[in-house]
Amino acid sequence: MYAAMEQLAAQLAENPLLYTLIALSLLLSLSWLGNWIVKRILLVALFRALRASPLGEVRQGDDLDFIARLANVVPALIISEGILYVPGLPEALVTVVSNVSRAFTVVTVAMAISHVLTLVNQLYERRPDAQNKPIKGYLQLLKLVVYVVATILMVALLLDRSPLILLSGLGAMAAVLMLIFQDTLLSLVASVQISSNDIIRVGDWVEMPQLNADGSVIDVALHTVKVQNWDKTITTIPTRRFITDPFKNWRGMQESGGRRIKRSLMIDQQSVRFLDEGEKTSLRRFRLLQDYLEQKQQEIEGWNARLQEQGRETVNTRRITNLGTFRAYVERYLRHHTQIHQDMTLIVRQMAPTPEGLPLEIYCFTATTAWVAYEGIQADIFDHLLAIIPEFGLRLFQQPSGQDMRTLARGLHAAEAA
């Protein structure tokens, strides 16, 4: 056995190229074996550690590529050190292979750290309070720092120079670096302000008309905020715009439990008049108006009684109007509506007259913030009011339409024929 080994050594000494090829083959085989063993160990150990971690249980589809990437560090380290012992290689080639292997190790570790940060964000977003305090922007900043450090180390290894030499030259490039990373620095400041002041969260309904954004926030990152509009399109907005530009966040409405209804009925002012006794009697049929009419009648009679002789003239007395009665009816109708939030502002008021009529504004809040339910409640209320308003002798103002013109034309033809 010993003689065979001596004979093999003698043959290899006579053929240095074969010796070099065998050594390289052994080095590559050892690298592959180390990668295979470490992958099996890391896959089992890290999976168990992540399952037991306080961040949450690892699920199918989570970003676990960093495990395989970490395993690739082992063959790179074996090659970077083992290449020094391969005979017959030029010194320059050994240096290049060793430096490239070490640079590959740095890049691999940086990418593995980046994937770990991505996994941390995935696990964090499963927490119930994750939407209130997103950490994606901070993790992206950490990724940027990791890649910058990795780039400096990689360049230093490839050039076979100390990283301190490269860092000493960065001072002169500070202005250039500030220009290059301007957006990142501004986005970082904006992300800190957004998070600390709780300006926006994932799930908030935001409205930024100048950027055609009106929808729900689906992602808050370091550089951008993604908003899914109600037409299912995606608007990507620079994070800093939420600090520098005005926008509306509807979260307050969603958390309050009520959504505002603010709409007017345009009353034809020529239909506003006093009620006669017959109309008062007819309106007492309305359950919501019985107490109002009785109380109002007593108030008016007391007022008019103090006028004494002057009270005999109707121009001096107070009387009940159809518009005032309708306004009271609308308010009582809303007060008794089960889908109207009774603890929030509820007003039925007259606005300033316009060429389109006298606006009677309904200002109240629904008891729900759900969009579909809100629209249904609002429509039901105005359906009822539009249908009931003729009972009060009132008319709604409307711009003349084709049907109005045809009716007018028929009237003119009838008058001419007569």
Short mmCIF file of C-alpha atoms in Angstrom, two decimals:
data_model
loop_
_atom_site.label_atom_id
_atom_site.label_comp_id
_atom_site.label_asym_id
_atom_site.label_seq_id
_atom_site.Cartn_x
_atom_site.Cartn_y
_atom_site.Cartn_z
CA MET A 1 0.00 0.00 0.00
CA TYR A 2 2.80 2.34 0.96
CA ALA A 3 4.67 1.44 -2.22
CA ALA A 4 1.58 2.18 -4.32
CA MET A 5 1.25 5.58 -2.73
CA GLU A 6 4.90 6.34 -3.44
CA GLN A 7 4.45 5.23 -7.04
CA LEU A 8 1.34 7.45 -7.42
CA ALA A 9 3.21 10.40 -5.92
CA ALA A 10 6.09 9.83 -8.31
CA GLN A 11 3.73 9.74 -11.30
CA LEU A 12 2.01 12.92 -10.17
CA ALA A 13 5.36 14.61 -9.70
CA GLU A 14 6.26 13.68 -13.26
CA ASN A 15 2.89 15.03 -14.53
CA PRO A 16 2.14 18.30 -12.68
CA LEU A 17 -0.89 19.09 -14.89
CA LEU A 18 -2.57 15.84 -13.83
CA TYR A 19 -1.69 16.64 -10.22
CA THR A 20 -3.36 20.04 -10.55
CA LEU A 21 -6.50 18.60 -12.18
CA ILE A 22 -6.87 15.96 -9.47
CA ALA A 23 -6.44 18.58 -6.75
CA LEU A 24 -9.06 20.82 -8.38
CA SER A 25 -11.45 17.88 -8.70
CA LEU A 26 -11.02 17.04 -5.03
CA LEU A 27 -11.58 20.71 -4.09
CA LEU A 28 -14.79 20.94 -6.13
CA SER A 29 -16.04 17.61 -4.77
CA LEU A 30 -15.37 18.74 -1.23
CA SER A 31 -17.22 22.01 -1.91
CA TRP A 32 -20.25 20.17 -3.30
CA LEU A 33 -20.27 17.76 -0.35
CA GLY A 34 -20.08 20.62 2.14
CA ASN A 35 -22.96 22.41 0.40
CA TRP A 36 -25.10 19.25 0.44
CA ILE A 37 -24.46 18.52 4.13
CA VAL A 38 -25.04 22.10 5.30
CA LYS A 39 -28.26 22.41 3.30
CA ARG A 40 -29.68 19.35 5.01
CA ILE A 41 -28.68 20.61 8.44
CA LEU A 42 -29.84 24.20 7.88
CA LEU A 43 -33.15 23.19 6.33
CA VAL A 44 -34.10 21.10 9.35
CA ALA A 45 -32.64 23.33 12.06
CA LEU A 46 -33.88 26.67 10.71
CA PHE A 47 -37.36 25.37 9.95
CA ARG A 48 -37.68 24.15 13.54
CA ALA A 49 -36.32 27.43 14.90
CA LEU A 50 -38.72 29.51 12.81
CA ARG A 51 -41.71 27.40 13.83
CA ALA A 52 -40.86 28.08 17.47
CA SER A 53 -40.07 31.78 16.94
CA PRO A 54 -42.28 34.44 18.57
CA LEU A 55 -42.82 36.07 15.19
CA GLY A 56 -45.24 33.39 14.14
CA GLU A 57 -45.52 30.04 12.46
CA VAL A 58 -43.86 29.63 9.08
CA ARG A 59 -46.37 28.85 6.36
CA GLN A 60 -46.28 27.52 2.83
CA GLY A 61 -45.18 30.24 0.42
CA ASP A 62 -43.06 32.20 2.88
CA ASP A 63 -39.77 33.55 1.53
CA LEU A 64 -37.26 30.93 2.75
CA ASP A 65 -34.71 31.22 -0.06
CA PHE A 66 -32.17 32.56 2.40
CA ILE A 67 -31.63 29.01 3.72
CA ALA A 68 -30.33 27.79 0.38
CA ARG A 69 -28.34 31.00 -0.05
CA LEU A 70 -26.62 30.55 3.32
CA ALA A 71 -25.70 27.00 2.33
CA ASN A 72 -23.90 28.40 -0.73
CA VAL A 73 -21.49 30.22 1.58
CA VAL A 74 -19.84 26.94 2.58
CA PRO A 75 -18.49 25.92 -0.87
CA ALA A 76 -17.35 29.49 -1.47
CA LEU A 77 -15.35 29.46 1.76
CA ILE A 78 -13.90 26.03 0.95
CA ILE A 79 -12.80 27.21 -2.50
CA SER A 80 -11.37 30.51 -1.22
CA GLU A 81 -9.16 28.68 1.29
CA GLY A 82 -8.56 25.42 -0.55
CA ILE A 83 -7.38 27.07 -3.76
CA LEU A 84 -4.25 28.13 -1.87
CA TYR A 85 -3.20 24.47 -1.57
CA VAL A 86 -3.74 23.47 -5.20
CA PRO A 87 -0.29 22.99 -6.75
CA GLY A 88 0.74 24.23 -10.14
CA LEU A 89 -1.56 27.27 -10.33
CA PRO A 90 -0.20 30.75 -11.07
CA GLU A 91 -0.16 33.01 -8.05
CA ALA A 92 -2.25 35.64 -9.80
CA LEU A 93 -4.95 33.07 -10.62
CA VAL A 94 -4.99 31.83 -7.03
CA THR A 95 -5.42 35.39 -5.78
CA VAL A 96 -8.24 36.12 -8.24
CA VAL A 97 -10.14 32.90 -7.43
CA SER A 98 -9.74 33.45 -3.70
CA ASN A 99 -10.89 37.07 -3.87
CA VAL A 100 -13.84 36.26 -6.14
CA SER A 101 -14.92 33.46 -3.79
CA ARG A 102 -14.78 35.80 -0.81
CA ALA A 103 -16.70 38.48 -2.71
CA PHE A 104 -19.30 35.85 -3.61
CA THR A 105 -19.55 34.99 0.09
CA VAL A 106 -20.21 38.64 0.96
CA VAL A 107 -22.90 38.97 -1.72
CA THR A 108 -24.53 35.70 -0.67
CA VAL A 109 -24.65 36.73 2.99
CA ALA A 110 -26.10 40.13 2.02
CA MET A 111 -28.83 38.51 -0.08
CA ALA A 112 -29.58 36.05 2.72
CA ILE A 113 -29.95 38.91 5.21
CA SER A 114 -32.26 40.67 2.74
CA HIS A 115 -34.44 37.56 2.49
CA VAL A 116 -34.49 37.25 6.28
CA LEU A 117 -35.76 40.83 6.55
CA THR A 118 -38.45 40.03 3.96
CA LEU A 119 -39.52 37.00 6.00
CA VAL A 120 -39.61 39.12 9.16
CA ASN A 121 -41.97 41.54 7.41
CA GLN A 122 -44.19 38.66 6.22
CA LEU A 123 -44.45 37.27 9.74
CA TYR A 124 -44.97 40.71 11.29
CA GLU A 125 -47.84 41.53 8.93
CA ARG A 126 -49.83 38.63 10.41
CA ARG A 127 -50.06 40.43 13.73
CA PRO A 128 -53.42 42.12 14.40
CA ASP A 129 -51.78 45.51 14.96
CA ALA A 130 -49.43 45.31 11.96
CA GLN A 131 -51.52 47.73 9.89
CA ASN A 132 -51.22 50.39 12.58
CA LYS A 133 -47.41 50.30 12.67
CA PRO A 134 -45.97 48.97 9.39
CA ILE A 135 -42.24 48.22 9.45
CA LYS A 136 -41.72 47.59 5.74
CA GLY A 137 -40.11 51.00 5.18
CA TYR A 138 -37.59 50.49 7.98
CA LEU A 139 -36.72 47.01 6.74
CA GLN A 140 -36.17 48.36 3.24
CA LEU A 141 -33.78 50.92 4.70
CA LEU A 142 -31.89 48.13 6.49
CA LYS A 143 -31.70 46.23 3.20
CA LEU A 144 -30.21 49.30 1.55
CA VAL A 145 -27.58 49.62 4.29
CA VAL A 146 -26.73 45.91 3.99
CA TYR A 147 -26.27 46.16 0.23
CA VAL A 148 -24.15 49.32 0.51
CA VAL A 149 -21.83 47.67 3.05
CA ALA A 150 -21.72 44.50 0.93
CA THR A 151 -20.81 46.52 -2.16
CA ILE A 152 -17.95 48.25 -0.36
CA LEU A 153 -16.59 44.95 0.97
CA MET A 154 -16.99 43.22 -2.40
CA VAL A 155 -15.12 45.96 -4.27
CA ALA A 156 -12.39 45.94 -1.61
CA LEU A 157 -11.98 42.17 -1.95
CA LEU A 158 -11.91 42.23 -5.74
CA LEU A 159 -9.30 45.02 -5.74
CA ASP A 160 -7.42 43.37 -2.86
CA ARG A 161 -7.49 46.61 -0.90
CA SER A 162 -8.61 47.53 2.59
CA PRO A 163 -12.23 48.78 2.88
CA LEU A 164 -10.92 51.74 4.89
CA ILE A 165 -9.11 53.01 1.80
CA LEU A 166 -12.39 53.02 -0.12
CA LEU A 167 -14.24 54.68 2.75
CA SER A 168 -11.63 57.43 3.00
CA GLY A 169 -12.39 58.38 -0.59
CA LEU A 170 -16.11 58.61 0.04
CA GLY A 171 -15.75 61.96 1.81
CA ALA A 172 -15.02 63.68 -1.48
CA MET A 173 -18.06 61.96 -2.99
CA ALA A 174 -20.44 63.05 -0.23
CA ALA A 175 -22.21 65.60 -2.43
CA VAL A 176 -22.59 63.05 -5.22
CA LEU A 177 -23.92 60.44 -2.78
CA MET A 178 -26.39 62.94 -1.34
CA LEU A 179 -27.66 63.58 -4.85
CA ILE A 180 -27.88 59.88 -5.65
CA PHE A 181 -29.68 59.00 -2.42
CA GLN A 182 -31.81 62.16 -2.29
CA ASP A 183 -35.08 60.31 -2.84
CA THR A 184 -34.11 57.66 -0.31
CA LEU A 185 -33.29 60.22 2.38
CA LEU A 186 -36.50 62.17 1.76
CA SER A 187 -38.51 58.96 1.78
CA LEU A 188 -36.85 57.89 5.02
CA VAL A 189 -37.81 61.13 6.76
CA ALA A 190 -41.35 60.84 5.39
CA SER A 191 -41.64 57.21 6.53
CA VAL A 192 -40.57 58.14 10.06
CA GLN A 193 -43.11 60.98 10.21
CA ILE A 194 -45.88 58.81 8.77
CA SER A 195 -45.21 56.03 11.27
CA SER A 196 -44.68 58.22 14.34
CA ASN A 197 -47.71 60.44 13.64
CA ASP A 198 -49.89 57.55 12.43
CA ILE A 199 -50.78 59.45 9.25
CA ILE A 200 -51.68 56.48 7.06
CA ARG A 201 -52.02 52.75 7.55
CA VAL A 202 -52.58 49.78 5.29
CA GLY A 203 -56.34 49.58 4.77
CA ASP A 204 -57.00 53.33 5.07
CA TRP A 205 -59.25 54.99 2.51
CA VAL A 206 -57.27 57.97 1.19
CA GLU A 207 -58.17 60.56 -1.41
CA MET A 208 -55.55 62.62 -3.27
CA PRO A 209 -57.29 64.25 -6.26
CA GLN A 210 -54.15 65.87 -7.68
CA LEU A 211 -52.74 62.37 -8.31
CA ASN A 212 -56.07 60.73 -9.22
CA ALA A 213 -55.84 58.52 -6.14
CA ASP A 214 -59.07 57.55 -4.41
CA GLY A 215 -59.12 54.16 -2.75
CA SER A 216 -57.61 51.86 -0.15
CA VAL A 217 -53.94 51.79 0.86
CA ILE A 218 -52.56 48.31 0.13
CA ASP A 219 -48.85 48.85 0.75
CA VAL A 220 -46.67 51.35 2.63
CA ALA A 221 -43.00 51.04 1.68
CA LEU A 222 -39.91 53.20 2.02
CA HIS A 223 -40.17 54.91 -1.36
CA THR A 224 -43.79 54.41 -2.43
CA VAL A 225 -47.33 53.97 -1.15
CA LYS A 226 -49.68 51.88 -3.28
CA VAL A 227 -53.36 52.83 -3.40
CA GLN A 228 -55.93 50.56 -5.00
CA ASN A 229 -58.59 52.83 -6.45
CA TRP A 230 -62.26 51.90 -6.41
CA ASP A 231 -62.07 51.01 -10.11
CA LYS A 232 -59.40 48.43 -9.13
CA THR A 233 -56.53 50.37 -10.71
CA ILE A 234 -53.34 50.90 -8.72
CA THR A 235 -51.87 54.35 -8.08
CA THR A 236 -48.27 54.45 -6.86
CA ILE A 237 -47.46 57.58 -4.88
CA PRO A 238 -44.03 58.66 -3.54
CA THR A 239 -44.09 58.36 0.24
CA ARG A 240 -42.92 61.93 0.75
CA ARG A 241 -46.01 63.27 -1.08
CA PHE A 242 -48.11 62.30 1.95
CA ILE A 243 -46.05 64.81 3.96
CA THR A 244 -45.76 67.62 1.43
CA ASP A 245 -49.17 67.43 -0.30
CA PRO A 246 -52.68 67.68 1.17
CA PHE A 247 -54.81 64.55 1.10
CA LYS A 248 -57.94 63.23 2.80
CA ASN A 249 -57.88 60.15 5.04
CA TRP A 250 -61.33 58.67 5.66
CA ARG A 251 -60.15 56.57 8.61
CA GLY A 252 -61.81 58.95 11.07
CA MET A 253 -65.15 58.34 9.39
CA GLN A 254 -64.63 54.58 9.43
CA GLU A 255 -63.68 54.56 13.11
CA SER A 256 -66.51 56.90 14.17
CA GLY A 257 -69.21 54.45 13.12
CA GLY A 258 -71.17 56.95 11.02
CA ARG A 259 -70.97 58.36 7.51
CA ARG A 260 -72.31 61.78 6.58
CA ILE A 261 -75.30 62.47 4.37
CA LYS A 262 -75.23 66.04 3.04
CA ARG A 263 -77.69 66.63 0.24
CA SER A 264 -80.28 69.28 -0.58
CA LEU A 265 -83.80 69.30 -1.97
CA MET A 266 -84.27 72.28 -4.29
CA ILE A 267 -87.70 73.73 -3.41
CA ASP A 268 -89.61 75.84 -5.93
CA GLN A 269 -90.03 79.09 -3.96
CA GLN A 270 -93.31 79.91 -5.68
CA SER A 271 -94.88 76.88 -3.99
CA VAL A 272 -94.11 78.15 -0.45
CA ARG A 273 -97.27 79.47 1.28
CA PHE A 274 -99.32 79.47 4.49
CA LEU A 275 -101.45 76.46 5.41
CA ASP A 276 -105.21 76.84 5.69
CA GLU A 277 -107.29 74.97 8.26
CA GLY A 278 -108.19 72.19 5.86
CA GLU A 279 -104.55 71.52 5.08
CA LYS A 280 -103.65 71.54 8.78
CA THR A 281 -106.35 68.98 9.43
CA SER A 282 -105.07 66.85 6.56
CA LEU A 283 -101.49 67.01 7.81
CA ARG A 284 -102.53 65.90 11.29
CA ARG A 285 -102.94 62.46 9.74
CA PHE A 286 -99.12 62.22 9.78
CA ARG A 287 -98.08 60.53 13.01
CA LEU A 288 -94.80 62.46 13.06
CA LEU A 289 -96.56 65.84 12.78
CA GLN A 290 -99.34 65.56 15.34
CA ASP A 291 -97.32 66.85 18.29
CA TYR A 292 -95.57 69.45 16.15
CA LEU A 293 -98.77 70.97 14.76
CA GLU A 294 -100.43 71.08 18.17
CA GLN A 295 -97.40 72.69 19.82
CA LYS A 296 -96.88 75.11 16.94
CA GLN A 297 -100.55 76.12 16.93
CA GLN A 298 -100.45 76.90 20.65
CA GLU A 299 -97.24 78.90 20.22
CA ILE A 300 -98.68 80.94 17.36
CA GLU A 301 -101.99 81.57 19.12
CA GLY A 302 -100.15 82.85 22.19
CA TRP A 303 -98.00 85.10 20.02
CA ASN A 304 -100.96 86.50 18.13
CA ALA A 305 -102.97 87.06 21.33
CA ARG A 306 -100.34 89.51 22.53
CA LEU A 307 -100.91 91.63 19.43
CA GLN A 308 -104.44 92.50 20.66
CA GLU A 309 -106.13 94.80 18.10
CA GLN A 310 -103.31 94.48 15.58
CA GLY A 311 -103.75 90.74 15.63
CA ARG A 312 -107.00 91.05 13.71
CA GLU A 313 -105.04 91.74 10.54
CA THR A 314 -103.55 88.55 9.09
CA VAL A 315 -100.54 90.44 7.80
CA ASN A 316 -99.49 91.03 11.42
CA THR A 317 -99.94 87.48 12.66
CA ARG A 318 -97.76 84.42 12.55
CA ARG A 319 -99.02 81.43 10.61
CA ILE A 320 -97.84 77.94 9.82
CA THR A 321 -96.17 77.49 6.42
CA ASN A 322 -96.04 74.37 4.34
CA LEU A 323 -92.23 74.61 4.06
CA GLY A 324 -91.77 74.92 7.82
CA THR A 325 -94.08 71.96 8.37
CA PHE A 326 -92.21 69.90 5.80
CA ARG A 327 -88.89 70.80 7.42
CA ALA A 328 -90.24 69.63 10.78
CA TYR A 329 -91.49 66.43 9.17
CA VAL A 330 -88.10 65.67 7.62
CA GLU A 331 -86.31 66.21 10.93
CA ARG A 332 -88.73 63.95 12.81
CA TYR A 333 -88.54 61.36 10.06
CA LEU A 334 -84.76 61.22 10.45
CA ARG A 335 -85.04 61.17 14.25
CA HIS A 336 -87.17 58.04 14.03
CA HIS A 337 -85.08 56.35 11.32
CA THR A 338 -83.30 53.27 12.70
CA GLN A 339 -80.39 53.58 10.25
CA ILE A 340 -79.54 57.18 11.19
CA HIS A 341 -76.92 57.74 13.92
CA GLN A 342 -78.82 59.64 16.62
CA ASP A 343 -75.70 60.57 18.61
CA MET A 344 -74.20 62.59 15.76
CA THR A 345 -75.17 65.91 14.21
CA LEU A 346 -78.63 65.94 12.62
CA ILE A 347 -79.83 69.16 10.99
CA VAL A 348 -82.49 70.04 8.43
CA ARG A 349 -81.81 73.62 7.38
CA GLN A 350 -82.59 76.20 4.73
CA MET A 351 -79.67 77.46 2.70
CA ALA A 352 -79.42 80.73 0.80
CA PRO A 353 -81.81 80.89 -2.18
CA THR A 354 -80.28 80.25 -5.58
CA PRO A 355 -81.52 80.62 -9.17
CA GLU A 356 -82.22 76.87 -9.03
CA GLY A 357 -84.56 77.18 -6.04
CA LEU A 358 -84.45 77.21 -2.24
CA PRO A 359 -82.08 74.48 -0.95
CA LEU A 360 -83.42 72.47 1.98
CA GLU A 361 -80.32 70.65 3.19
CA ILE A 362 -80.40 67.33 5.03
CA TYR A 363 -77.29 66.92 7.17
CA CYS A 364 -77.01 63.72 9.19
CA PHE A 365 -74.96 60.54 9.64
CA THR A 366 -75.84 56.94 8.91
CA ALA A 367 -75.37 54.26 11.56
CA THR A 368 -72.99 52.35 9.28
CA THR A 369 -69.89 53.20 7.28
CA ALA A 370 -70.25 50.39 4.73
CA TRP A 371 -70.40 51.92 1.26
CA VAL A 372 -73.22 49.82 -0.21
CA ALA A 373 -75.38 50.09 2.91
CA TYR A 374 -74.74 53.84 3.12
CA GLU A 375 -75.84 54.45 -0.46
CA GLY A 376 -78.94 52.33 0.09
CA ILE A 377 -79.95 54.25 3.23
CA GLN A 378 -79.41 57.61 1.54
CA ALA A 379 -81.42 56.57 -1.51
CA ASP A 380 -84.31 55.25 0.61
CA ILE A 381 -84.52 58.52 2.55
CA PHE A 382 -84.65 60.72 -0.53
CA ASP A 383 -86.98 58.33 -2.35
CA HIS A 384 -89.45 58.84 0.48
CA LEU A 385 -89.00 62.61 0.69
CA LEU A 386 -89.39 63.10 -3.07
CA ALA A 387 -92.59 61.06 -3.03
CA ILE A 388 -94.13 62.71 0.08
CA ILE A 389 -93.38 66.37 -0.70
CA PRO A 390 -96.57 66.95 -2.81
CA GLU A 391 -98.62 66.24 0.35
CA PHE A 392 -97.33 69.56 1.70
CA GLY A 393 -98.24 71.53 -1.42
CA LEU A 394 -94.59 72.01 -2.33
CA ARG A 395 -92.89 71.58 -5.67
CA LEU A 396 -89.29 70.73 -6.46
CA PHE A 397 -87.38 72.94 -8.85
CA GLN A 398 -86.16 71.29 -12.05
CA GLN A 399 -84.66 72.69 -15.22
CA PRO A 400 -87.12 72.50 -18.15
CA SER A 401 -86.76 69.22 -20.01
CA GLY A 402 -88.01 67.88 -23.32
CA GLN A 403 -91.29 66.73 -21.77
CA ASP A 404 -91.85 70.21 -20.28
CA MET A 405 -91.34 71.79 -23.69
CA ARG A 406 -93.77 69.39 -25.33
CA THR A 407 -96.40 70.13 -22.68
CA LEU A 408 -95.92 73.88 -23.21
CA ALA A 409 -96.19 73.47 -26.98
CA ARG A 410 -99.43 71.49 -26.68
CA GLY A 411 -100.85 74.22 -24.42
CA LEU A 412 -99.97 76.92 -26.93
CA HIS A 413 -101.52 74.95 -29.79
CA ALA A 414 -104.68 74.42 -27.75
CA ALA A 415 -104.87 78.15 -26.96
CA GLU A 416 -104.45 79.09 -30.61
CA ALA A 417 -107.10 76.60 -31.67
CA ALA A 418 -109.54 78.05 -29.15
#
